[in-house]
Amino acid sequence: MPVQIILVPARFLTLIAHLVIVIIIFWSRENSVRACLPLDYSDEEYRSEDTRLVVALSVTLGLFAIELMGFLSGVSLFNNNQALLSIGCHASGCVALLFFLFEQWTCSIYWWIFAFCRSVKLQSLFSLI
Amino acid sequence: MAAYGRQPVLSSTSLQILFYLNGWYFAAFFIAECLMFVYKGVLLPYTQANLTLDVVLLLLFLGLEILRLFYGWKGNLCQRSLALFVSVCVLVPCAVLSVYYLILQTFVLRLEFVLNAVLLCFYGLELVLGLMTISVFLRGNIY
């Protein structure tokens, strides 16, 4: 039984789940921004942290678009290692972002999550091409 | 059995991919919605009538979606325009239900909003591709 029967939907679902969580964090970023700042903060600091988080989330969404195109065009559909890597990265990214959202971690951790999940994926994607 | 030199294959691969992914996505969506209704039912001040309406509409949504995906899948693979047309017709009430869960239901969670928005993207793409595929089938009709 070909293993793609499990890999393709798993890859798609973890990708969409990751995307959904990123969109929700984008939408409710007020709490996250307030978690990053010290207890007494000024409007300036709030706006700069907000901008930084918006930039991080926008870059994430851009890379999602590229990855979705790569998935739907079927270029890496039969490469099992690529699919497993994708599933692993997105699943771990989902869990990390859920913690980020619910436990109100600081914004710098978002960059770590981003760097970890994205750089691994980009490396594998470029090695394919 | 490849139809070499006889008739070209008219089924749309993109539409088939969309149906496949939509099936899996809707399964995940349904499980997520059930869990969210449990969460909302416990936490939010629902009246009995509203909660019953929402849950019954969710079950109706499941039935309609299964019908739509089955007819679309088979219609596309067997190159039958009638089945595909039924699928496109059933897409209309499915889209209405999706919009209901997106904005009109009693309490809308952000997660529900995003999930239904993704589902509506699927529906839009399937509508366009479905109509194009029906026209291809009708033009190059074999039977």
Short mmCIF file of C-alpha atoms in Angstrom, two decimals, chain A residues 4-5 8-9 12-13 16 19-20 23-24 27-28 71-72, chain B residues 17 20-22 24-25 28 109-111 113-115 118 122:
data_model
loop_
_atom_site.label_atom_id
_atom_site.label_comp_id
_atom_site.label_asym_id
_atom_site.label_seq_id
_atom_site.Cartn_x
_atom_site.Cartn_y
_atom_site.Cartn_z
CA GLN A 4 1.42 8.61 -0.04
CA ILE A 5 -2.14 7.77 1.01
CA VAL A 8 -0.38 13.75 1.33
CA PRO A 9 -3.45 14.51 3.48
CA PHE A 12 -1.95 19.28 3.75
CA LEU A 13 -3.78 19.25 7.08
CA ILE A 16 -3.52 24.36 6.91
CA LEU A 19 -1.75 28.63 8.59
CA VAL A 20 -4.95 28.91 10.64
CA ILE A 23 -3.93 33.94 11.03
CA ILE A 24 -5.49 33.78 14.50
CA TRP A 27 -5.91 38.75 14.39
CA SER A 28 -5.53 38.75 18.17
CA PHE A 71 2.50 21.51 -2.54
CA LEU A 72 -0.38 22.03 -4.95
CA ILE B 17 -7.21 17.17 -6.31
CA TYR B 20 -9.68 14.94 -2.44
CA LEU B 21 -8.23 17.71 -0.26
CA ASN B 22 -11.70 19.10 0.45
CA TRP B 24 -9.97 15.51 4.20
CA TYR B 25 -10.32 19.17 5.15
CA ALA B 28 -11.02 17.78 10.12
CA LEU B 109 -15.33 32.06 17.37
CA ARG B 110 -12.28 33.46 15.52
CA LEU B 111 -11.18 29.92 14.78
CA PHE B 113 -14.30 32.30 11.11
CA VAL B 114 -10.91 31.28 9.71
CA LEU B 115 -11.91 27.65 9.11
CA VAL B 118 -10.76 28.49 4.06
CA PHE B 122 -12.29 25.71 -1.59
#
